[in-house]
DNA sequence: ATAATTAGTTTTATATACGAAACACATTAC
DNA sequence: GTAATGTGTTTCGTATATAAAACTAATTAT
């Protein structure tokens, strides 16, 4: 009972959280392509709860269709119901439907891949992708997360925050050196974002991955806030830096403007 | 306290279920493209729980990233974390990775859309899609669910069950007449499935949607069970019935065989 | 303007979800 | 073979999550 007081350890601060739900969701998150099958005991170890609790939680998730028993085994794997949630979210995002035709034209005209992304805390989450028909294809599928500070799309989205908000957001977060071009301090990041703002675009040349170029611009809605970022990405060999800026950027900005207009933004 | 005994009403039978988790998941499922924003009171009404409970559950989901407050409002919308689960599931399904290149060839050669689907109870769930380059594109995205009895892919997947299992699965389920070709009784369905089995394929001609044709075949793995269904679909005007069977079917079966082989199936 | 309604949040007494221990039955060790 | 460990499941007393009520702070009605 002496550890009843030491509840602050790694748990969320709020005293209103319901443990059954936290744990249930953590179970779903515990599954991965490396660990696709977990038994009750595995789950109990993973979450540091008793086997009886793990048992009841798993049973609940199974009954709801979020977990499935694998045939002729007592182990569980993720159930197909987990797909529903994600696709319901995307279906509700009319920005995806609005943007897609423009993105298809963009990809058709530039021959490269295009992505639409939104910010979730310090992450960029990709919510739409059009594969270029004629060149190396993107491996960034819908649902992919990247650190915002290290990607062109991410920096565009961070530009919507004030310096104070940025500082709060990145308080205690370490910026990892991914390639030679990634910002290493919040100061660096803020400077880059200020530069982006005056340019109106972000060019990332091997910032997140060697040999990968990406050019991103903001999309705004009727509130005038930056709600998404539209980008094109390709190998650094497809277009040179100047070709990207001279040939691709105007096309990209025009499509972004069309999407913003469709979302109610008045220029 | 008199209603404490009447717990069986619509709740799950099992006495080990943890209510906090059930309710939390039901909250996530309550959001839809028609109702993208819900407040604490809305949620309380929707789940028939007290506002204080709805409050604590929402707070928990918010802290976990599964719900987000919409700006300048107390309402919630789905958080982007829900995407993670679905895409983790798909990433773990190596059948998708294995099938995709074959599906791309298939779509390239036949010029129409191809889908890969698995069964989840009485539903078919689509887990991969390749859009045809030259014709009307499919609106059946990854994650889409359809009633298994009414689709070609679904009937192929149902063929893996014994008649007894089929009867159990559809016990108390009403088959709705979707078009003139949908089976209306379990007897009809079983007859159709028996026919499919001897044919080795299912042709659905306007079965689920007017003007839509779909041709599906089974995919088996090392256990010799039908684990997925591969199909092509197109408007009924693209290919005639006989063209589908003579030109497209051999190609489809060959690709399905390749995928089955890659999954360990020995012919 | 004022009252009435509805919203989200906080408190608190009690119904209940939880961990510990026991159980049954595998699988592995020796 | 038997012992030893590991698994999923069940029971049971107690710590705790919950519903009801109280409390604010917004909206809406009048």
Coordinates of C-alpha atoms (C1' of nucleotides) in Angstrom, one line a residue:
Chain A
X1 CA 0.0 0.0 0.0
X2 CA 3.0 2.3 0.3
X3 CA 3.1 2.8 -3.4
X4 CA -0.5 4.2 -3.4
X5 CA 1.0 7.6 -2.9
X6 CA 3.5 7.3 -5.8
X7 CA 0.8 7.6 -8.4
X8 CA 2.3 10.6 -10.2
X9 CA 5.2 8.5 -11.6
X10 CA 4.4 8.3 -15.3
X11 CA 0.6 8.5 -15.3
X12 CA -1.4 11.5 -16.6
X13 CA -1.8 14.3 -14.1
X14 CA -5.6 14.5 -14.2
X15 CA -7.5 12.9 -11.3
X16 CA -10.6 12.2 -13.4
X17 CA -9.1 9.7 -15.8
X18 CA -10.8 6.3 -15.9
X19 CA -8.2 3.5 -15.6
X20 CA -10.3 0.9 -17.4
X21 CA -10.4 3.0 -20.5
X22 CA -6.7 4.1 -20.4
X23 CA -5.6 0.5 -20.1
X24 CA -7.9 -0.7 -22.8
X25 CA -6.6 1.8 -25.3
X26 CA -3.0 1.0 -24.2
X27 CA -3.7 -2.6 -25.0
X28 CA -4.7 -1.7 -28.5
X29 CA -1.6 0.4 -28.9
X30 CA 0.6 -2.4 -27.6
X31 CA 0.0 -4.4 -30.7
X32 CA 2.4 -3.7 -33.6
X33 CA 3.7 -5.4 -36.7
X34 CA 6.6 -6.7 -34.5
X35 CA 4.2 -8.0 -31.8
X36 CA 1.0 -8.8 -33.7
X37 CA -0.1 -11.5 -31.2
X38 CA -0.4 -11.1 -27.4
X39 CA -1.9 -13.3 -24.8
X40 CA -3.5 -12.3 -21.5
X41 CA -0.2 -12.7 -19.7
X42 CA 1.7 -10.7 -22.3
X43 CA -0.8 -7.9 -21.9
X44 CA -0.6 -8.0 -18.1
X45 CA 3.2 -7.7 -18.3
X46 CA 3.1 -4.9 -21.0
X47 CA 0.7 -2.7 -19.0
X48 CA 1.9 -3.8 -15.5
X49 CA -1.5 -4.9 -14.3
X50 CA -2.7 -8.2 -12.8
X51 CA -3.6 -11.0 -15.1
X52 CA -7.2 -10.8 -14.0
X53 CA -7.5 -7.2 -15.1
X54 CA -5.8 -7.9 -18.4
X55 CA -8.2 -10.8 -18.8
X56 CA -11.3 -8.6 -18.3
X57 CA -10.0 -5.8 -20.5
X58 CA -9.1 -8.2 -23.3
X59 CA -12.5 -9.9 -23.1
X60 CA -14.2 -6.5 -23.3
X61 CA -12.1 -5.5 -26.4
X62 CA -12.9 -8.9 -28.0
X63 CA -16.6 -8.5 -27.5
X64 CA -16.5 -5.0 -29.0
X65 CA -14.6 -6.4 -32.1
X66 CA -11.4 -4.5 -31.4
X67 CA -9.5 -7.7 -30.6
X68 CA -9.8 -11.1 -32.2
X69 CA -8.6 -14.5 -30.9
X70 CA -6.3 -16.1 -33.4
X71 CA -7.6 -19.5 -34.5
X72 CA -6.7 -22.5 -32.4
X73 CA -4.8 -20.3 -29.9
X74 CA -5.6 -18.2 -26.9
X75 CA -3.6 -15.2 -28.2
X76 CA -5.3 -12.1 -29.4
X77 CA -4.6 -9.9 -32.5
X78 CA -6.1 -6.6 -33.5
X79 CA -9.7 -6.9 -34.7
X80 CA -10.9 -5.2 -37.9
X81 CA -13.1 -2.8 -35.9
X82 CA -10.1 -0.6 -35.4
X83 CA -10.2 0.3 -39.1
X84 CA -13.6 1.8 -38.7
X85 CA -12.6 4.6 -36.4
X86 CA -9.8 5.8 -38.6
X87 CA -11.8 5.8 -41.7
X88 CA -14.7 7.4 -40.1
X89 CA -12.4 10.2 -39.1
X90 CA -11.1 10.6 -42.7
X91 CA -14.6 10.4 -44.1
X92 CA -15.7 13.3 -41.9
X93 CA -12.8 15.5 -43.1
X94 CA -14.3 17.2 -46.0
X95 CA -10.9 18.8 -46.6
X96 CA -9.7 15.5 -48.0
X97 CA -12.5 15.3 -50.5
X98 CA -12.1 18.9 -51.4
X99 CA -8.4 18.7 -51.8
X100 CA -8.1 15.3 -53.7
X101 CA -9.1 16.4 -57.2
X102 CA -6.7 19.4 -57.0
X103 CA -3.9 17.1 -55.7
X104 CA -4.6 14.7 -58.6
X105 CA -4.1 17.5 -61.1
X106 CA -1.0 18.7 -59.3
X107 CA 0.5 15.3 -59.4
X108 CA -0.5 14.8 -63.0
X109 CA 1.1 18.1 -64.0
X110 CA 4.3 17.8 -62.0
X111 CA 4.6 14.0 -62.3
X112 CA 5.5 13.7 -58.6
X113 CA 3.8 12.6 -55.4
X114 CA 1.6 15.0 -53.4
X115 CA 0.6 14.9 -49.8
X116 CA -1.9 16.6 -47.5
X117 CA -1.1 16.8 -43.8
X118 CA -2.4 18.3 -40.6
X119 CA -0.7 18.9 -37.3
X120 CA -1.3 16.8 -34.1
X121 CA 0.7 18.3 -31.3
X122 CA 4.4 18.0 -32.4
X123 CA 3.6 15.5 -35.1
X124 CA 2.5 15.9 -38.7
X125 CA -0.1 13.3 -39.7
X126 CA -0.6 12.6 -43.4
X127 CA -4.3 12.4 -44.3
X128 CA -4.2 12.1 -48.1
X129 CA -1.7 11.1 -50.7
X130 CA -1.5 11.0 -54.5
X131 CA 1.1 8.9 -56.1
X132 CA 3.1 10.3 -59.0
X133 CA 2.4 8.3 -62.1
X134 CA 5.9 8.3 -63.6
X135 CA 8.5 8.5 -60.9
X136 CA 9.6 6.8 -57.6
X137 CA 6.5 6.6 -55.4
X138 CA 6.1 7.9 -51.9
X139 CA 6.2 5.5 -49.0
X140 CA 4.3 8.0 -46.8
X141 CA 0.9 6.5 -46.5
X142 CA -2.2 8.0 -44.9
X143 CA -1.9 7.9 -41.2
X144 CA 1.9 8.2 -41.1
X145 CA 3.3 10.4 -38.4
X146 CA 6.6 12.4 -38.5
X147 CA 8.1 15.0 -36.2
X148 CA 6.8 18.4 -37.4
X149 CA 10.1 20.2 -36.9
X150 CA 11.9 18.0 -39.3
X151 CA 9.6 18.1 -42.3
X152 CA 8.5 20.8 -44.8
X153 CA 4.9 20.1 -44.2
X154 CA 5.4 20.2 -40.4
X155 CA 7.2 23.5 -40.5
X156 CA 4.4 25.1 -42.6
X157 CA 1.9 23.9 -39.9
X158 CA 4.0 25.2 -37.0
X159 CA 4.0 28.6 -38.7
X160 CA 0.4 29.0 -37.5
X161 CA 1.6 29.2 -33.9
X162 CA 2.9 32.2 -32.1
X163 CA 6.5 32.1 -30.7
X164 CA 5.0 31.7 -27.2
X165 CA 2.8 28.8 -28.3
X166 CA 5.8 27.2 -30.1
X167 CA 7.9 27.5 -27.0
X168 CA 5.2 25.9 -24.8
X169 CA 4.7 23.1 -27.4
X170 CA 8.3 22.2 -27.5
X171 CA 9.0 22.7 -23.8
X172 CA 11.2 19.8 -22.7
X173 CA 11.2 18.2 -26.1
X174 CA 14.6 17.3 -27.6
X175 CA 15.1 18.0 -31.3
X176 CA 17.0 15.1 -32.7
X177 CA 19.5 15.6 -35.5
X178 CA 18.1 13.6 -38.4
X179 CA 20.2 14.9 -41.2
X180 CA 22.6 17.9 -41.4
X181 CA 19.7 20.3 -42.2
X182 CA 17.4 19.6 -39.3
X183 CA 17.1 22.5 -36.7
X184 CA 18.6 21.5 -33.4
X185 CA 17.3 24.2 -31.1
X186 CA 13.9 25.9 -30.7
X187 CA 15.7 29.1 -31.7
X188 CA 16.9 27.5 -35.0
X189 CA 13.4 26.2 -35.6
X190 CA 11.8 29.6 -35.0
X191 CA 14.3 31.3 -37.4
X192 CA 13.5 28.8 -40.1
X193 CA 9.8 29.2 -39.5
X194 CA 10.1 33.0 -39.8
X195 CA 12.0 32.6 -43.0
X196 CA 9.3 30.2 -44.3
X197 CA 6.6 32.8 -43.4
X198 CA 8.2 35.5 -45.6
X199 CA 8.8 33.0 -48.4
X200 CA 5.3 31.6 -48.3
X201 CA 6.7 28.1 -48.8
X202 CA 9.1 25.6 -47.2
X203 CA 11.6 23.7 -49.2
X204 CA 13.2 20.8 -47.5
X205 CA 16.1 19.4 -49.3
X206 CA 17.2 16.1 -47.6
X207 CA 15.9 17.4 -44.3
X208 CA 14.1 14.3 -43.2
X209 CA 15.6 11.7 -45.5
X210 CA 18.7 11.6 -47.6
X211 CA 18.0 12.1 -51.3
X212 CA 14.4 13.3 -50.6
X213 CA 13.2 16.7 -51.5
X214 CA 9.9 18.2 -50.4
X215 CA 8.2 21.5 -51.1
X216 CA 5.2 22.5 -48.9
X217 CA 2.8 25.4 -48.8
X218 CA 0.0 26.3 -46.3
X219 CA -3.8 25.8 -46.8
X220 CA -6.1 28.1 -44.9
X221 CA -9.9 28.1 -44.3
X222 CA -12.5 30.7 -43.6
X223 CA -11.0 31.4 -40.1
X224 CA -7.7 32.4 -41.9
X225 CA -5.8 29.8 -39.8
X226 CA -3.5 27.4 -41.5
X227 CA -5.5 24.2 -41.3
X228 CA -3.4 21.9 -43.5
X229 CA -0.2 21.7 -45.6
X230 CA 0.0 20.6 -49.2
X231 CA 3.3 19.3 -50.5
X232 CA 5.0 17.6 -53.4
X233 CA 7.9 15.3 -52.7
X234 CA 10.3 13.5 -55.0
X235 CA 13.9 12.2 -55.1
X236 CA 16.5 15.1 -55.3
X237 CA 17.4 13.8 -58.7
X238 CA 14.0 14.4 -60.3
X239 CA 14.1 18.2 -60.0
X240 CA 16.9 20.5 -59.1
X241 CA 16.3 23.1 -56.3
X242 CA 15.8 25.8 -58.9
X243 CA 13.5 23.7 -61.1
X244 CA 11.4 22.9 -58.0
X245 CA 11.1 26.6 -57.2
X246 CA 10.6 27.8 -60.7
X247 CA 8.5 25.1 -62.3
X248 CA 6.8 23.3 -59.5
X249 CA 6.2 25.9 -56.9
X250 CA 3.8 28.1 -58.9
X251 CA 1.7 25.1 -59.7
X252 CA 1.7 24.0 -56.0
X253 CA 0.7 27.5 -54.8
X254 CA -2.1 27.7 -57.3
X255 CA -3.5 24.4 -56.2
X256 CA -3.2 25.4 -52.6
X257 CA -5.0 28.6 -53.3
X258 CA -7.8 26.7 -55.0
X259 CA -8.2 24.4 -52.0
X260 CA -8.1 27.3 -49.6
X261 CA -10.8 29.1 -51.6
X262 CA -12.9 26.0 -51.6
X263 CA -12.6 26.0 -47.8
X264 CA -13.9 29.5 -47.6
X265 CA -10.7 31.5 -47.4
X266 CA -10.9 35.0 -48.9
X267 CA -7.6 36.2 -50.3
Chain B
X1 CA -31.9 0.6 -7.3
X2 CA -34.8 -1.4 -8.9
X3 CA -33.1 -1.2 -12.3
X4 CA -29.9 -2.8 -11.0
X5 CA -31.4 -6.2 -11.8
X6 CA -32.4 -5.3 -15.3
X7 CA -28.9 -5.3 -16.6
X8 CA -29.3 -7.9 -19.4
X9 CA -31.4 -5.5 -21.5
X10 CA -29.0 -4.7 -24.4
X11 CA -25.6 -5.1 -22.8
X12 CA -23.2 -7.9 -23.6
X13 CA -23.8 -11.2 -21.8
X14 CA -20.4 -11.5 -20.2
X15 CA -20.1 -10.5 -16.5
X16 CA -16.4 -9.7 -16.8
X17 CA -16.8 -6.7 -19.2
X18 CA -15.3 -3.5 -17.9
X19 CA -17.9 -0.7 -18.4
X20 CA -15.4 2.2 -18.5
X21 CA -13.8 0.6 -21.6
X22 CA -17.1 -0.3 -23.3
X23 CA -18.3 3.2 -22.9
X24 CA -15.1 4.8 -24.0
X25 CA -15.1 2.8 -27.2
X26 CA -18.8 3.5 -27.7
X27 CA -18.0 7.2 -27.5
X28 CA -15.5 6.9 -30.3
X29 CA -18.0 5.0 -32.4
X30 CA -20.7 7.7 -31.7
X31 CA -18.8 10.2 -33.8
X32 CA -19.6 10.1 -37.5
X33 CA -19.5 12.4 -40.5
X34 CA -23.0 13.4 -39.7
X35 CA -22.2 14.1 -36.1
X36 CA -18.6 15.1 -36.0
X37 CA -18.8 17.3 -32.9
X38 CA -20.2 16.1 -29.6
X39 CA -20.2 17.8 -26.2
X40 CA -20.2 16.1 -22.8
X41 CA -24.0 16.3 -22.6
X42 CA -24.4 14.9 -26.1
X43 CA -22.2 12.0 -25.2
X44 CA -24.1 11.4 -21.9
X45 CA -27.4 11.2 -23.8
X46 CA -26.0 9.1 -26.6
X47 CA -24.6 6.4 -24.2
X48 CA -27.3 6.9 -21.5
X49 CA -24.9 7.6 -18.7
X50 CA -24.6 10.5 -16.2
X51 CA -22.9 13.7 -17.3
X52 CA -20.1 13.2 -14.8
X53 CA -19.3 9.8 -16.3
X54 CA -19.4 11.2 -19.8
X55 CA -17.1 14.0 -18.6
X56 CA -14.5 11.6 -17.1
X57 CA -14.5 9.3 -20.1
X58 CA -14.2 12.2 -22.6
X59 CA -11.3 13.7 -20.5
X60 CA -9.6 10.3 -20.6
X61 CA -10.0 10.0 -24.4
X62 CA -8.7 13.5 -24.8
X63 CA -5.6 12.9 -22.7
X64 CA -4.9 9.8 -24.8
X65 CA -5.2 11.8 -28.1
X66 CA -8.3 9.9 -29.3
X67 CA -10.5 13.0 -28.9
X68 CA -9.7 16.6 -29.5
X69 CA -11.5 19.7 -28.3
X70 CA -12.5 21.9 -31.2
X71 CA -11.1 25.3 -31.0
X72 CA -13.0 28.0 -29.0
X73 CA -15.6 25.4 -28.1
X74 CA -16.1 22.8 -25.4
X75 CA -17.2 20.2 -28.0
X76 CA -15.1 17.2 -28.9
X77 CA -14.2 15.7 -32.3
X78 CA -12.2 12.6 -33.1
X79 CA -8.5 12.9 -32.5
X80 CA -5.9 11.8 -35.0
X81 CA -4.7 9.0 -32.7
X82 CA -7.6 6.9 -34.0
X83 CA -5.8 6.7 -37.4
X84 CA -2.8 5.0 -35.8
X85 CA -4.6 1.9 -34.7
X86 CA -6.1 1.2 -38.2
X87 CA -2.8 1.7 -40.0
X88 CA -0.9 -0.4 -37.5
X89 CA -3.3 -3.2 -38.2
X90 CA -2.9 -2.9 -42.0
X91 CA 0.9 -2.6 -41.6
X92 CA 0.9 -5.9 -39.7
X93 CA -1.0 -7.7 -42.4
X94 CA 1.7 -9.0 -44.6
X95 CA -0.9 -10.2 -47.0
X96 CA -1.5 -6.6 -48.1
X97 CA 2.2 -6.2 -48.9
X98 CA 2.4 -9.5 -50.7
X99 CA -0.7 -9.0 -52.7
X100 CA -0.2 -5.4 -53.8
X101 CA 2.3 -5.9 -56.6
X102 CA 0.2 -8.6 -58.0
X103 CA -2.9 -6.4 -57.8
X104 CA -1.1 -3.6 -59.6
X105 CA -0.2 -5.9 -62.5
X106 CA -3.7 -7.2 -62.5
X107 CA -5.1 -3.7 -62.7
X108 CA -2.5 -2.7 -65.3
X109 CA -3.4 -5.6 -67.6
X110 CA -7.2 -5.4 -67.2
X111 CA -7.5 -1.6 -66.9
X112 CA -10.0 -1.9 -64.0
X113 CA -10.0 -1.6 -60.3
X114 CA -8.9 -4.5 -58.0
X115 CA -9.7 -5.0 -54.3
X116 CA -8.5 -7.3 -51.6
X117 CA -11.0 -8.1 -48.8
X118 CA -11.3 -10.2 -45.7
X119 CA -14.3 -11.3 -43.7
X120 CA -15.2 -10.0 -40.3
X121 CA -18.4 -11.8 -39.1
X122 CA -21.1 -11.1 -41.6
X123 CA -19.2 -8.2 -43.2
X124 CA -16.5 -8.0 -45.9
X125 CA -13.8 -5.4 -45.0
X126 CA -11.7 -4.1 -47.8
X127 CA -8.0 -4.0 -46.9
X128 CA -6.4 -3.0 -50.2
X129 CA -7.4 -1.3 -53.4
X130 CA -5.7 -0.5 -56.7
X131 CA -7.4 2.0 -58.9
X132 CA -7.7 1.3 -62.6
X133 CA -5.8 3.8 -64.6
X134 CA -8.1 4.2 -67.5
X135 CA -11.7 3.8 -66.4
X136 CA -14.2 4.8 -63.8
X137 CA -12.6 4.4 -60.4
X138 CA -13.8 2.5 -57.4
X139 CA -15.3 4.3 -54.5
X140 CA -14.6 1.4 -52.2
X141 CA -11.8 2.6 -50.0
X142 CA -9.7 0.7 -47.5
X143 CA -11.8 0.1 -44.4
X144 CA -15.1 0.0 -46.2
X145 CA -17.6 -2.6 -44.9
X146 CA -20.3 -4.3 -46.9
X147 CA -22.7 -7.1 -46.1
X148 CA -20.9 -10.3 -47.1
X149 CA -24.0 -12.0 -48.6
X150 CA -24.5 -9.2 -51.2
X151 CA -21.1 -8.9 -52.7
X152 CA -18.9 -11.2 -54.8
X153 CA -16.0 -10.9 -52.5
X154 CA -18.2 -11.7 -49.5
X155 CA -19.6 -14.8 -51.0
X156 CA -16.2 -16.1 -51.8
X157 CA -15.2 -15.6 -48.2
X158 CA -18.4 -17.2 -46.9
X159 CA -17.5 -20.3 -48.9
X160 CA -14.9 -21.1 -46.3
X161 CA -17.6 -21.9 -43.8
X162 CA -19.6 -25.1 -43.4
X163 CA -23.3 -25.0 -43.9
X164 CA -23.7 -25.4 -40.1
X165 CA -21.3 -22.4 -39.5
X166 CA -23.2 -20.4 -42.1
X167 CA -26.5 -21.1 -40.4
X168 CA -25.1 -20.1 -37.0
X169 CA -23.5 -16.9 -38.4
X170 CA -26.8 -15.8 -40.1
X171 CA -29.1 -16.8 -37.3
X172 CA -31.6 -14.1 -36.7
X173 CA -30.0 -11.9 -39.5
X174 CA -32.4 -10.6 -42.1
X175 CA -31.1 -10.5 -45.7
X176 CA -32.2 -7.3 -47.3
X177 CA -33.1 -7.1 -51.0
X178 CA -30.5 -4.8 -52.4
X179 CA -31.1 -5.4 -56.1
X180 CA -33.0 -8.1 -57.9
X181 CA -30.0 -10.5 -57.7
X182 CA -29.3 -10.5 -54.0
X183 CA -30.2 -13.8 -52.2
X184 CA -33.1 -13.4 -49.8
X185 CA -32.9 -16.5 -47.7
X186 CA -30.1 -18.4 -46.2
X187 CA -31.2 -21.3 -48.5
X188 CA -30.6 -19.1 -51.6
X189 CA -27.3 -17.9 -50.2
X190 CA -26.1 -21.5 -49.6
X191 CA -27.1 -22.5 -53.1
X192 CA -25.2 -19.6 -54.6
X193 CA -22.2 -20.4 -52.5
X194 CA -22.3 -24.1 -53.6
X195 CA -22.5 -22.9 -57.2
X196 CA -19.5 -20.5 -56.6
X197 CA -17.5 -23.4 -55.1
X198 CA -17.8 -25.6 -58.2
X199 CA -17.1 -22.6 -60.5
X200 CA -14.1 -21.4 -58.5
X201 CA -15.2 -17.8 -58.8
X202 CA -18.1 -15.4 -58.1
X203 CA -19.5 -13.1 -60.7
X204 CA -21.7 -10.5 -59.3
X205 CA -23.6 -8.5 -62.0
X206 CA -25.4 -5.6 -60.4
X207 CA -25.7 -7.5 -57.2
X208 CA -24.8 -4.8 -54.9
X209 CA -25.1 -1.7 -57.0
X210 CA -26.8 -1.0 -60.3
X211 CA -24.4 -0.9 -63.2
X212 CA -21.5 -2.4 -61.2
X213 CA -19.9 -5.7 -62.1
X214 CA -17.5 -7.6 -59.9
X215 CA -15.6 -10.8 -60.3
X216 CA -14.0 -12.4 -57.2
X217 CA -11.8 -15.4 -56.5
X218 CA -10.5 -16.9 -53.3
X219 CA -7.0 -16.6 -51.8
X220 CA -5.7 -19.4 -49.6
X221 CA -2.7 -19.7 -47.3
X222 CA -0.6 -22.6 -46.0
X223 CA -3.6 -23.7 -43.8
X224 CA -5.5 -24.2 -47.0
X225 CA -8.3 -21.9 -45.6
X226 CA -9.7 -19.1 -47.7
X227 CA -8.1 -16.1 -46.0
X228 CA -9.0 -13.3 -48.4
X229 CA -10.8 -12.6 -51.6
X230 CA -9.3 -10.8 -54.6
X231 CA -11.6 -9.1 -57.1
X232 CA -11.8 -6.8 -60.0
X233 CA -14.7 -4.4 -60.4
X234 CA -15.9 -2.1 -63.1
X235 CA -19.1 -0.6 -64.6
X236 CA -21.2 -3.2 -66.5
X237 CA -20.4 -1.3 -69.7
X238 CA -16.7 -1.8 -69.6
X239 CA -16.7 -5.5 -70.1
X240 CA -19.6 -7.8 -71.0
X241 CA -20.3 -10.9 -68.9
X242 CA -18.6 -13.1 -71.4
X243 CA -15.6 -10.8 -71.8
X244 CA -15.2 -10.8 -68.0
X245 CA -15.2 -14.5 -67.9
X246 CA -13.1 -15.1 -71.0
X247 CA -10.6 -12.3 -70.8
X248 CA -10.4 -11.1 -67.2
X249 CA -11.0 -14.3 -65.2
X250 CA -7.9 -16.2 -66.3
X251 CA -5.7 -13.2 -65.4
X252 CA -7.5 -12.8 -62.0
X253 CA -7.1 -16.5 -61.2
X254 CA -3.5 -16.5 -62.1
X255 CA -2.8 -13.5 -59.8
X256 CA -4.8 -15.1 -57.0
X257 CA -2.8 -18.3 -57.4
X258 CA 0.5 -16.3 -57.2
X259 CA -0.6 -14.6 -54.0
X260 CA -1.8 -17.9 -52.5
X261 CA 1.6 -19.5 -53.4
X262 CA 3.4 -16.5 -51.8
X263 CA 1.3 -17.2 -48.6
X264 CA 2.5 -20.8 -48.5
X265 CA -0.4 -22.5 -50.2
X266 CA 0.6 -25.7 -52.1
X267 CA -1.7 -26.4 -55.0
Chain C
dA1 C1' -32.8 42.9 -17.5
dT2 C1' -34.2 38.8 -15.1
dA3 C1' -35.6 34.1 -15.0
dA4 C1' -35.1 29.6 -16.7
dT5 C1' -32.8 26.3 -18.9
dT6 C1' -28.7 23.8 -20.2
dA7 C1' -23.9 23.4 -20.2
dG8 C1' -19.5 21.7 -17.9
dT9 C1' -17.3 20.8 -13.6
dT10 C1' -16.6 19.2 -8.6
dT11 C1' -17.8 16.8 -4.6
dT12 C1' -19.2 12.7 -2.0
dA13 C1' -21.4 8.3 -0.3
dT14 C1' -21.8 3.8 -2.2
dA15 C1' -22.0 0.3 -5.8
dT16 C1' -18.4 -2.1 -8.2
dA17 C1' -13.9 -2.8 -10.7
dC18 C1' -9.6 -4.2 -9.1
dG19 C1' -5.5 -7.1 -7.3
dA20 C1' -4.4 -11.1 -4.7
dA21 C1' -4.9 -15.7 -4.2
dA22 C1' -6.8 -20.0 -5.7
dC23 C1' -7.8 -23.0 -9.5
dA24 C1' -7.5 -25.8 -13.6
dC25 C1' -4.9 -27.2 -17.2
dA26 C1' -1.3 -26.8 -20.3
dT27 C1' 3.5 -26.9 -21.4
dT28 C1' 8.2 -27.5 -20.2
dA29 C1' 12.1 -29.3 -17.1
dC30 C1' 14.4 -32.9 -15.2
Chain D
dG1 C1' 7.3 -40.6 -15.2
dT2 C1' 6.9 -36.4 -11.7
dA3 C1' 7.9 -31.7 -10.6
dA4 C1' 7.9 -27.1 -11.9
dT5 C1' 6.6 -23.3 -14.2
dG6 C1' 3.3 -20.8 -17.1
dT7 C1' -1.2 -20.1 -18.9
dG8 C1' -6.2 -18.5 -18.8
dT9 C1' -10.0 -18.3 -15.7
dT10 C1' -12.7 -17.7 -11.3
dT11 C1' -13.6 -16.1 -6.7
dC12 C1' -13.6 -12.6 -3.1
dG13 C1' -12.6 -8.6 0.1
dT14 C1' -11.4 -3.9 -0.4
dA15 C1' -9.8 0.2 -2.7
dT16 C1' -11.9 3.1 -6.0
dA17 C1' -14.8 4.5 -10.1
dT18 C1' -19.4 5.8 -10.4
dA19 C1' -24.2 8.3 -10.2
dA20 C1' -26.5 11.7 -7.9
dA21 C1' -26.6 16.0 -6.2
dA22 C1' -24.5 20.4 -5.8
dC23 C1' -22.3 24.0 -8.0
dT24 C1' -20.9 27.4 -11.7
dA25 C1' -21.1 29.4 -15.9
dA26 C1' -22.9 29.9 -20.0
dT27 C1' -27.2 30.2 -23.2
dT28 C1' -31.8 30.9 -24.2
dA29 C1' -36.5 32.6 -23.0
dT30 C1' -39.4 36.0 -21.6

